[in-house]
Amino acid sequence: MDATQRQGQRICDMFASSTTSPLHTQVEPKLPFHWLQGHSRNDWFQGRETVLVQLTSALSPVQGRTRTFAILGLGGIGKTQVAVEYLYRNIQQYPIILWVRADSKTKIGDQFVIIARALGFAPPTGDVQHCCNAVLHWLRHTQSEWLVIFDSADDPPAIMPFWPACSRGSILISSRSPLSEGEGLASQSAQLDPFSLDQSVSFLRSLLPLNALSCDAEEKSLKEIATTFDGLPLGLKIAGSFMKSKHLSPSKFVKLYAERSEDVLHATLPGTVKKLESIWDVSLDTIATDAQNLLDIFCLLDADMIPIELLEEQYDAKTCSQNLAIHNALEKLSGCSLINVTVNGRGIIIHKYFQSLMLKRLQSSPDRFLAGLEAVLSCLCLTLPPIAYVGRRPENWSALERYLPHMRSLRSKTEGNFPKKAAAKGVDLLCRYGSYFYETAQYHFGFEYIHAAIELSHCSGDVDPRVLSYAYYVKAYLCLESNNPEEAAQSLIEAHSIFNSIHHGQQQAMSLSDCLFEIAIKSLLGNAYTATGKFDLSESLQQTALGLAISGGKETSGKLGTLYANLGSCLLWKGDLDGAENVLHKSLLQYQRNLNCNLYALGNVRLQQERYQEAYEIHLEVLENFSSSLGPLHHATADSCHKIGAILAMHNYPRRDLSEAEKYLRQALSVYEESLKKGCV
């Protein structure tokens, strides 16, 4: 077996591994690996012993099967707290613990990407399916005991694609839905009921100082509070925290609550007629403006984990301009149990029901809603990597992945209600994520975000024209990947028109970033014309882009390799094989040997020249490069697989091998079929 055959065998083995057992075995994670998402043990936890005994028995190690259990009950009943208590009571039993917030399939997928990255399993693109497969494969084959907790799995079918089908390990679900057991996910379950009267009083006592319970009258008031909230742990905790922070006796709290009963709104927790919003009203009345402003921000973000770093030294509202003010506001909110601060002090969790009620209030006040939205947009714009305008930036993907749940939350909560005054930053963020989705081959999301950016820009005249031009530029890339070069060309013409309007009548020279962006627009438009068969127009644009890059000197010469590759591709499909070969050789020799677009184009030239072995070797090198840099499930990798499979199947290829050709073609087909299922293409 020669070197080329060995290289081909390595790639075939890698693809076989990527479809059946993801490429994670190169890394052996260090144990214990406890992914707890900031959950600390609750020092005030009490009761639920019957459920904990049942839970411990159900999840005790049994040879040859996975143990499963579901904790069921209404919102605020304490399902998550029972899961946390079980976790800490048994933490030594499990070297591997994964806590997954499971309120949506998309969020679960986002977390699997982050978990896979932490374990060292994630491919460069952070493909959700690959990351999911890698983590699940690890759980199936590890010899260590593990525990996976799907918290807030209120839509049980959403967790099915992430279910570890194994012969060992424990899975714990918390859910409002009894379907968690009915769908065959959990073999056993326990329904959490509200605390009894005695349990409620005992729980309230544990939250209050002894001097607040000095007489029988206070004991009677405790029972009245317990009855009012019908033993709902969340309501009891809020009441107890409020009494403690405000130094109120139970009797004074009862009187205060009675006086505010007329303010209770109609919203209720699912499954109960008990209304909790009046309790939060009492707490909200006690917090200062800076804390209220912070709460407005939290209402627009994802409830599960809001990084404090998003706020620190970036939130510049009048009442929260300093780091200390932010932490003072957080202290006030957590002191009233309106939010939870994670054990490491770096994250915020807000109860979803409470968040939904607060969001309704926020939306009813247009000025407050605008202020909160502008603060969130400013924080995200300052935290996330800025628009790069030219080239992929894989080093930025992890930050964009981390804040993606908050971007999705922001979109859902402003749908059809995005104020024009905030449109500029909204378009900017939509473009950043549209570009990220293009780079990571999630084209359906890319179109969704870019179309939203363009539509929003039409509602406001305050959008930066560079950002709007970039939106059309990214749209063109997405159109080319979706085999729609005509629309790509129209988008680039629009992008160039908007870009030219920035510099119309200006005397000063362009900035470097603007110069690079103009070169990129012209060259990509040339690519679109190549795809539509307008070769003369394409060649002219590619030559113009090259001229601009050369005249820019060292500052712009870094783009020459790519520009020559684009020109070479144009000449290739125009039929000028000698011209294409000369251009591509010049690029490879003088600029970047490892530039995949150059190698890919040269491989195609060799095919047209019927130099099949050279074409095969070049495309094999491209495939290896794409596989390592973009991952085995990226569309560019699939295209290279298709190219190699086609060469191996050619009648004129001396080393024709239909069996090997089928392997490569099936790998390409599997990627395309998965993309079609997801709506990517």
XYZ file of C-alpha atoms in Angstrom:
681
model
C 0.000 0.000 0.000
C 1.588 3.311 -1.121
C 1.410 6.641 0.734
C -1.679 7.842 -1.147
C -3.548 4.615 -0.413
C -2.606 4.823 3.265
C -3.851 8.411 3.381
C -7.116 7.343 1.782
C -7.482 4.486 4.264
C -6.963 6.877 7.209
C -9.749 9.125 5.959
C -12.105 6.187 5.312
C -11.446 4.884 8.812
C -12.140 8.334 10.239
C -15.495 8.588 8.457
C -16.473 5.112 9.536
C -15.704 6.199 13.078
C -17.633 9.474 12.710
C -20.882 7.722 11.776
C -20.816 4.892 14.309
C -18.561 6.039 17.091
C -17.692 9.751 17.102
C -14.075 10.795 17.145
C -13.656 11.395 20.832
C -11.447 8.505 21.801
C -8.403 10.637 21.142
C -9.228 12.379 24.421
C -9.735 10.691 27.781
C -11.603 13.116 30.068
C -10.272 13.583 33.565
C -12.605 12.293 36.273
C -14.530 13.234 38.272
C -16.379 15.294 35.680
C -19.291 17.026 37.429
C -21.197 19.388 35.101
C -23.529 20.896 37.696
C -24.298 24.260 36.038
C -23.853 26.165 39.275
C -26.286 24.173 41.437
C -25.211 24.270 45.072
C -26.702 22.303 47.926
C -29.736 23.893 49.563
C -28.987 24.364 53.264
C -32.718 24.865 53.934
C -33.819 21.671 52.246
C -36.189 19.583 54.341
C -38.889 17.007 53.889
C -39.278 14.835 50.798
C -37.584 11.934 52.594
C -40.074 9.400 51.234
C -39.354 10.506 47.674
C -35.601 10.514 48.284
C -35.703 6.960 49.648
C -37.727 5.873 46.627
C -35.355 7.718 44.315
C -32.208 6.282 45.901
C -33.604 2.762 45.644
C -34.621 3.202 42.019
C -31.213 4.523 40.966
C -29.100 2.017 42.898
C -26.621 0.288 40.548
C -28.092 -2.748 38.792
C -25.984 -4.844 36.451
C -26.969 -4.698 32.779
C -29.396 -1.779 32.633
C -29.782 1.948 32.990
C -31.790 3.145 35.994
C -34.351 5.881 35.333
C -36.614 7.985 37.519
C -38.898 10.986 36.990
C -39.780 13.635 39.580
C -43.137 15.090 38.596
C -45.153 18.068 39.823
C -46.311 21.597 39.120
C -44.027 24.579 38.760
C -42.548 25.737 42.044
C -43.249 22.457 43.843
C -39.554 21.742 44.405
C -38.652 19.181 41.720
C -35.267 20.713 41.008
C -34.444 20.971 44.711
C -35.146 17.258 45.211
C -32.828 16.483 42.290
C -30.118 18.715 43.783
C -30.451 17.058 47.193
C -30.218 13.551 45.679
C -27.176 14.636 43.692
C -25.262 15.883 46.736
C -26.250 12.936 48.918
C -24.845 10.567 46.288
C -22.147 12.641 44.628
C -19.361 10.230 45.614
C -21.181 7.416 43.808
C -20.992 9.147 40.423
C -17.615 10.157 38.902
C -19.611 11.576 35.981
C -22.593 13.912 36.472
C -24.233 15.933 33.676
C -26.936 18.433 34.629
C -28.894 19.347 31.475
C -31.534 22.074 31.354
C -34.141 20.370 29.207
C -36.940 22.864 28.599
C -36.361 22.792 24.812
C -34.674 20.549 22.269
C -32.614 23.447 20.956
C -31.309 24.345 24.399
C -30.383 20.716 25.108
C -28.437 20.623 21.853
C -26.642 23.862 22.718
C -25.589 22.388 26.083
C -24.331 19.167 24.507
C -22.076 21.292 22.278
C -20.666 23.053 25.350
C -20.296 19.779 27.304
C -18.558 18.120 24.356
C -16.229 21.100 24.068
C -15.405 20.893 27.798
C -14.651 17.176 27.409
C -12.519 17.750 24.310
C -14.954 15.910 22.009
C -16.325 18.804 19.930
C -15.350 19.202 16.252
C -14.263 22.702 15.150
C -17.768 23.576 13.907
C -19.507 22.541 17.120
C -22.010 20.451 15.120
C -24.852 19.568 17.505
C -25.419 16.045 16.208
C -21.733 15.166 16.301
C -21.346 16.571 19.825
C -24.441 14.721 21.000
C -23.186 11.451 19.485
C -19.762 11.940 21.044
C -21.073 12.523 24.569
C -23.596 9.666 24.349
C -20.974 7.290 22.942
C -18.693 8.172 25.857
C -21.464 7.403 28.356
C -22.202 4.092 26.646
C -18.586 2.916 26.767
C -17.188 4.338 29.987
C -16.685 1.931 32.867
C -17.488 4.654 35.413
C -20.889 5.205 37.017
C -22.683 8.267 35.691
C -25.758 10.364 36.401
C -27.565 12.499 33.812
C -30.233 14.892 35.088
C -32.729 16.317 32.578
C -34.160 19.252 34.523
C -37.418 20.979 33.526
C -38.120 18.389 30.812
C -41.704 19.569 30.378
C -41.754 18.370 26.745
C -40.555 14.756 27.138
C -40.165 14.007 23.379
C -37.550 16.790 23.233
C -35.090 14.753 25.302
C -35.424 11.542 23.291
C -32.616 12.350 20.803
C -30.294 12.926 23.778
C -31.253 9.832 25.728
C -28.237 7.705 26.755
C -29.329 4.211 25.663
C -26.897 2.210 27.774
C -26.574 -0.817 29.990
C -25.374 1.217 32.967
C -25.756 4.644 34.558
C -28.646 6.618 36.083
C -31.023 9.119 34.496
C -33.117 11.501 36.560
C -35.864 13.655 35.035
C -37.727 16.565 36.571
C -40.855 17.495 34.687
C -44.338 18.942 34.941
C -45.497 16.349 32.414
C -46.559 12.823 33.429
C -45.590 11.793 29.889
C -42.024 11.502 31.178
C -43.071 8.071 32.376
C -45.754 7.445 29.786
C -43.318 7.930 26.902
C -41.203 5.103 28.248
C -38.396 7.392 29.380
C -38.610 6.718 33.109
C -39.233 3.299 34.602
C -40.402 4.824 37.907
C -41.694 8.190 39.036
C -42.857 10.166 42.039
C -45.402 12.960 42.048
C -44.439 15.769 44.424
C -47.346 17.113 46.399
C -47.462 20.456 48.209
C -46.142 20.445 51.754
C -48.605 19.488 54.450
C -49.544 22.172 56.950
C -46.980 20.920 59.467
C -44.272 20.650 56.819
C -45.051 24.163 55.567
C -44.851 25.642 59.055
C -41.614 23.763 59.732
C -40.174 25.027 56.442
C -41.135 28.629 57.251
C -39.603 28.312 60.709
C -36.305 27.197 59.164
C -36.189 30.420 57.126
C -36.846 32.818 60.025
C -34.796 33.887 63.050
C -36.020 32.571 66.392
C -36.928 36.028 67.695
C -39.576 36.306 64.959
C -41.491 33.409 66.572
C -41.825 34.721 70.078
C -45.471 33.902 70.854
C -48.443 31.745 69.979
C -49.881 34.508 67.806
C -46.857 34.248 65.514
C -47.285 30.486 65.309
C -50.895 31.056 64.279
C -49.736 33.504 61.603
C -47.266 30.932 60.281
C -50.137 28.497 59.832
C -52.154 31.186 58.091
C -49.279 31.862 55.676
C -48.850 28.133 55.049
C -52.559 27.812 54.302
C -52.577 30.845 52.041
C -49.848 29.381 49.820
C -51.271 25.876 50.046
C -47.882 24.370 50.842
C -46.220 25.464 47.590
C -42.492 25.520 48.445
C -41.658 28.360 46.070
C -44.327 30.631 47.545
C -43.296 29.727 51.102
C -39.656 30.436 50.369
C -40.452 33.834 48.862
C -42.608 34.730 51.866
C -39.972 33.563 54.342
C -37.149 35.383 52.565
C -39.207 38.553 52.424
C -40.004 38.413 56.147
C -36.356 37.776 57.007
C -34.893 40.494 54.790
C -37.451 43.092 55.960
C -37.421 41.992 59.600
C -41.169 41.371 59.523
C -42.895 39.050 61.949
C -45.344 36.541 60.462
C -48.290 38.525 61.814
C -47.077 41.738 60.151
C -46.539 39.896 56.885
C -50.087 38.495 57.028
C -51.448 42.002 57.489
C -49.306 43.407 54.651
C -50.322 40.602 52.332
C -54.005 41.074 53.128
C -53.772 44.775 52.317
C -52.286 44.008 48.890
C -54.607 41.184 47.872
C -56.521 43.469 45.489
C -53.398 43.763 43.334
C -53.291 40.065 42.522
C -53.413 39.510 38.783
C -55.118 36.660 36.997
C -51.954 34.685 36.120
C -51.588 31.364 37.972
C -49.134 28.501 38.136
C -50.076 25.569 35.892
C -52.171 22.996 37.726
C -53.303 25.193 40.600
C -55.665 28.072 41.328
C -53.208 29.574 43.795
C -51.803 32.864 42.575
C -48.272 33.849 43.404
C -47.844 37.180 41.691
C -49.022 39.122 44.723
C -46.091 37.705 46.686
C -43.695 38.982 44.075
C -45.506 42.330 44.105
C -44.692 42.699 47.772
C -41.037 41.899 47.121
C -40.847 44.139 44.063
C -42.089 47.104 46.048
C -39.037 46.886 48.286
C -36.283 46.879 45.652
C -34.600 50.024 44.423
C -34.609 51.303 40.860
C -31.206 49.835 40.001
C -32.369 46.352 41.011
C -35.595 46.815 39.034
C -33.574 47.834 35.971
C -31.471 44.721 36.343
C -34.602 42.589 36.667
C -35.888 44.108 33.411
C -32.724 42.844 31.715
C -33.135 39.359 33.181
C -36.694 39.204 31.833
C -35.368 39.332 28.258
C -32.553 36.792 28.635
C -32.604 33.021 28.944
C -33.783 32.209 32.467
C -31.493 29.280 33.163
C -28.038 30.802 33.298
C -27.242 34.488 32.874
C -23.477 35.071 33.155
C -22.652 37.952 35.482
C -19.772 38.843 33.160
C -22.411 39.979 30.671
C -23.154 42.830 33.059
C -19.867 43.647 34.763
C -18.175 46.830 33.570
C -20.472 46.905 30.544
C -23.938 47.770 31.769
C -23.940 51.560 31.597
C -27.458 52.531 32.651
C -27.660 55.596 34.861
C -28.441 53.653 38.013
C -26.035 50.754 37.376
C -22.927 52.385 35.973
C -20.450 50.713 38.296
C -19.535 47.135 39.074
C -20.371 47.597 42.752
C -23.826 48.909 41.930
C -24.500 45.780 39.866
C -23.550 43.493 42.734
C -25.595 45.541 45.200
C -28.599 45.166 42.903
C -27.979 41.420 42.597
C -27.825 41.175 46.390
C -31.197 42.881 46.700
C -32.817 40.622 44.128
C -31.385 37.421 45.582
C -32.266 38.567 49.086
C -35.922 38.623 48.050
C -35.575 35.221 46.330
C -36.420 36.820 43.004
C -33.248 35.337 41.496
C -30.704 32.672 42.432
C -26.962 33.188 42.251
C -24.981 30.069 41.338
C -22.563 28.483 43.784
C -19.536 30.011 42.071
C -21.157 33.439 42.103
C -20.783 33.848 38.340
C -24.291 33.086 37.102
C -27.917 34.092 37.643
C -30.980 31.832 37.459
C -34.479 33.277 37.429
C -37.673 31.248 37.861
C -39.380 30.937 34.480
C -42.898 31.548 35.729
C -41.857 34.631 37.603
C -39.884 35.775 34.547
C -42.919 35.385 32.284
C -45.065 37.504 34.605
C -42.417 40.190 34.844
C -42.016 40.201 31.053
C -45.734 40.894 30.622
C -45.431 43.856 32.939
C -42.340 45.078 31.121
C -44.074 44.856 27.746
C -46.980 46.898 29.065
C -44.629 49.852 29.609
C -43.062 50.831 26.236
C -40.439 53.131 27.773
C -39.265 50.555 30.287
C -39.288 47.825 27.656
C -37.116 49.948 25.341
C -34.687 50.778 28.153
C -34.342 47.125 29.141
C -33.920 45.998 25.542
C -31.278 48.635 24.787
C -29.349 47.594 27.912
C -29.423 43.913 26.865
C -28.361 44.737 23.304
C -25.496 46.909 24.557
C -24.259 44.164 26.872
C -24.343 41.538 24.122
C -22.724 43.825 21.534
C -19.857 44.574 23.919
C -19.444 40.970 25.062
C -19.640 39.109 21.750
C -16.867 39.176 19.107
C -17.511 41.990 16.602
C -18.299 41.464 12.926
C -15.116 40.297 11.184
C -16.370 41.293 7.699
C -13.837 38.999 5.982
C -13.020 35.334 6.596
C -14.036 32.620 9.052
C -13.228 33.079 12.724
C -13.428 29.663 14.443
C -11.829 31.169 17.543
C -15.015 33.210 18.050
C -17.455 30.312 17.857
C -17.306 29.221 21.497
C -18.319 32.700 22.750
C -21.161 32.882 20.232
C -22.321 29.389 21.255
C -22.310 30.358 24.918
C -24.607 33.349 24.411
C -26.790 31.748 21.729
C -29.568 30.807 24.233
C -29.800 34.486 25.232
C -29.949 35.610 21.607
C -32.719 33.112 20.942
C -34.568 34.258 24.051
C -34.253 37.874 22.950
C -35.649 37.070 19.512
C -38.655 35.181 20.870
C -39.497 37.917 23.380
C -39.266 40.774 20.860
C -40.949 39.059 17.921
C -43.299 41.528 16.289
C -42.468 44.099 18.959
C -38.933 45.313 18.236
C -38.719 49.082 18.870
C -37.294 51.094 15.978
C -34.991 52.984 18.341
C -33.155 49.754 19.191
C -32.993 48.431 15.623
C -29.352 49.365 14.920
C -27.861 47.103 17.593
C -30.463 44.442 16.884
C -29.386 44.259 13.238
C -25.731 44.131 14.314
C -26.332 41.118 16.582
C -28.493 39.321 14.026
C -25.678 39.711 11.487
C -23.088 38.331 13.911
C -25.144 35.214 14.455
C -26.141 34.956 10.782
C -22.442 34.853 9.927
C -21.756 32.309 12.685
C -24.475 30.023 11.331
C -23.014 30.319 7.832
C -19.503 29.503 9.060
C -20.719 26.448 10.978
C -22.865 25.231 8.040
C -26.198 25.815 9.816
C -27.591 27.537 6.751
C -31.291 27.419 7.692
C -30.584 29.421 10.859
C -28.274 31.691 8.849
C -31.072 32.626 6.444
C -33.488 33.113 9.340
C -31.219 35.556 11.157
C -30.026 37.449 8.068
C -33.556 37.895 6.731
C -34.592 39.148 10.171
C -31.669 41.616 10.128
C -32.619 42.972 6.692
C -36.311 43.215 7.595
C -35.518 45.025 10.843
C -33.203 47.452 9.037
C -36.105 48.506 6.810
C -37.994 49.633 9.925
C -35.281 52.060 10.988
C -33.081 54.605 9.262
C -30.482 54.417 12.003
C -28.757 51.167 10.974
C -25.027 51.331 10.196
C -24.799 50.934 6.381
C -21.671 48.793 6.779
C -23.628 46.323 8.881
C -26.519 46.305 6.403
C -24.078 45.794 3.525
C -22.572 42.905 5.475
C -26.030 41.373 5.911
C -26.473 41.185 2.140
C -22.908 39.864 1.812
C -23.605 36.985 4.224
C -26.932 36.342 2.478
C -24.994 35.917 -0.775
C -22.748 33.288 0.810
C -25.838 31.441 2.049
C -27.423 31.623 -1.417
C -24.283 30.217 -3.054
C -24.228 27.333 -0.572
C -27.918 26.749 -1.384
C -27.236 26.644 -5.153
C -28.938 29.954 -5.874
C -26.211 32.039 -7.559
C -28.648 34.448 -9.241
C -30.020 35.613 -5.882
C -26.463 35.679 -4.515
C -25.461 38.065 -7.300
C -28.431 40.338 -6.576
C -27.554 40.391 -2.869
C -23.949 41.335 -3.641
C -25.013 44.101 -6.016
C -27.160 45.465 -3.174
C -24.273 45.058 -0.705
C -21.919 46.954 -3.025
C -24.463 49.714 -3.633
C -24.915 50.264 0.115
C -21.151 50.126 0.642
C -20.525 52.709 -2.093
C -23.039 55.076 -0.483
C -20.786 55.248 2.584
C -17.844 56.640 0.608
C -19.710 58.685 -1.984
C -18.197 62.162 -2.139
C -15.575 61.429 0.522
C -12.008 62.560 -0.120
C -10.156 60.578 2.533
C -8.815 57.123 1.843
C -10.775 54.028 2.909
C -9.966 52.339 6.184
C -8.200 48.987 5.936
C -11.330 47.086 6.992
C -13.409 48.879 4.347
C -10.789 48.169 1.705
C -10.742 44.462 2.566
C -14.531 44.349 2.587
C -14.772 45.954 -0.866
C -12.291 43.398 -2.212
C -14.320 40.586 -0.674
C -17.603 41.847 -2.162
C -16.169 42.126 -5.670
C -14.520 38.714 -5.551
C -17.614 36.984 -4.179
C -19.730 38.659 -6.863
C -17.257 37.236 -9.368
C -17.855 33.775 -7.858
C -21.605 34.251 -8.260
C -21.131 35.177 -11.916
C -18.913 32.119 -12.413
C -21.731 29.962 -11.034
C -24.204 31.530 -13.504
C -21.846 31.105 -16.495
C -21.049 34.839 -16.893
C -17.330 34.168 -17.102
C -16.195 37.454 -18.668
C -17.942 39.479 -15.976
C -16.500 37.199 -13.328
C -12.955 37.441 -14.696
C -13.173 41.232 -14.818
C -14.337 41.429 -11.183
C -11.669 38.978 -9.996
C -8.964 41.001 -11.765
C -10.321 44.198 -10.200
C -10.284 42.611 -6.719
C -6.713 41.387 -7.298
C -5.660 44.864 -8.412
C -7.101 46.422 -5.261
C -5.345 43.847 -3.078
C -2.001 44.311 -4.812
C -2.218 48.126 -4.675
C -2.922 47.936 -0.952
C 0.504 46.465 -0.282
C 1.226 44.314 2.754
C -1.993 45.376 4.443
C -4.160 43.597 1.859
C -1.772 41.039 0.340
C -2.973 38.392 2.768
C -6.074 37.973 0.589
C -4.147 37.293 -2.641
C -4.133 33.520 -2.226
C -7.918 33.365 -2.028
C -8.352 35.883 -4.854
C -6.104 33.912 -7.187
C -8.055 30.774 -6.319
C -11.312 32.514 -7.274
C -9.793 33.726 -10.559
C -8.438 30.245 -11.249
C -11.885 28.727 -10.732
C -13.376 31.247 -13.146
C -10.808 30.409 -15.832
C -11.306 26.695 -15.225
C -15.044 26.771 -15.872
C -14.520 29.202 -18.718
C -12.441 26.484 -20.364
C -9.062 28.202 -20.130
C -7.239 25.324 -18.441
C -3.736 26.672 -19.093
C -4.671 30.064 -17.646
C -6.298 28.447 -14.619
C -3.273 26.209 -14.012
C -0.844 29.126 -14.209
C -2.893 31.276 -11.817
C -3.339 28.483 -9.282
C 0.309 27.430 -9.421
C 1.338 31.036 -8.843
C -0.951 31.270 -5.858
C 0.211 28.003 -4.308
C 3.897 28.715 -4.820
C 3.908 32.378 -3.812
C 1.195 32.552 -1.164
C -0.439 29.644 0.664
C 0.200 25.968 -0.094
C -2.395 24.927 2.475
C -5.168 27.134 1.091
C -7.889 24.589 0.466
C -9.807 26.604 -2.123
C -6.638 26.751 -4.277
C -5.987 23.047 -3.956
C -9.628 22.224 -4.654
C -9.624 24.341 -7.824
C -6.326 22.826 -8.975
C -7.719 19.345 -8.416
C -10.622 20.248 -10.704
C -8.170 21.520 -13.329
C -6.354 18.178 -13.206
C -9.676 16.397 -13.726
C -10.414 18.452 -16.827
C -6.893 17.681 -18.060
C -7.596 13.971 -17.482
C -4.660 13.737 -15.062
C -6.774 11.616 -12.753
C -4.168 10.359 -10.292
C -2.949 13.896 -9.580
C -6.540 15.057 -9.225
C -7.250 12.232 -6.777
C -4.187 13.012 -4.633
C -4.963 16.731 -4.521
C -8.604 16.193 -3.560
C -7.543 13.654 -0.947
C -5.312 16.319 0.605
C -8.199 18.805 0.556
C -10.488 16.261 2.209
C -7.994 15.634 4.982
C -7.636 19.377 5.549
C -11.386 19.976 5.602
C -11.954 17.014 7.915
C -9.508 18.312 10.493
C -10.416 22.004 10.271
C -14.193 21.880 9.696
C -15.081 18.414 10.942
C -16.396 15.300 9.152
C -20.000 16.546 9.073
C -19.396 19.914 7.387
C -20.809 20.446 3.890
C -17.374 21.287 2.474
C -16.065 17.950 3.740
C -19.057 16.167 2.210
C -18.391 17.893 -1.123
C -14.788 16.642 -1.058
C -16.037 13.112 -0.286
C -18.333 13.363 -3.291
C -15.459 14.523 -5.489
C -13.174 11.650 -4.459
C -15.972 9.103 -4.808
C -16.658 10.367 -8.326
C -12.969 10.043 -9.291
C -12.745 6.504 -7.921
C -15.824 5.535 -9.972
C -14.559 6.976 -13.277
C -13.990 4.489 -16.107
C -10.839 6.309 -17.207
C -9.214 6.251 -13.764
C -6.535 3.508 -13.805
C -7.072 2.711 -10.113
C -10.842 2.598 -10.332
C -12.373 1.125 -7.166
C -16.161 1.046 -6.950
C -16.166 -0.276 -3.397
C -14.052 2.637 -2.151
C -16.068 5.047 -4.284
C -19.263 3.872 -2.600
C -17.811 4.525 0.867
C -16.997 8.142 0.038
C -20.270 8.771 -1.783
C -22.339 7.286 1.042
C -20.499 9.498 3.534
C -21.317 12.570 1.438
C -24.927 11.431 1.048
C -25.366 10.933 4.790
C -24.263 14.527 5.471
C -26.567 15.937 2.794
C -29.532 13.853 3.982
C -29.016 15.020 7.553
C -28.872 18.606 6.307
C -32.138 18.142 4.444
C -33.798 16.806 7.590
C -32.675 19.891 9.485
C -33.727 22.224 6.676
C -30.112 23.359 6.172
C -30.217 23.047 2.370
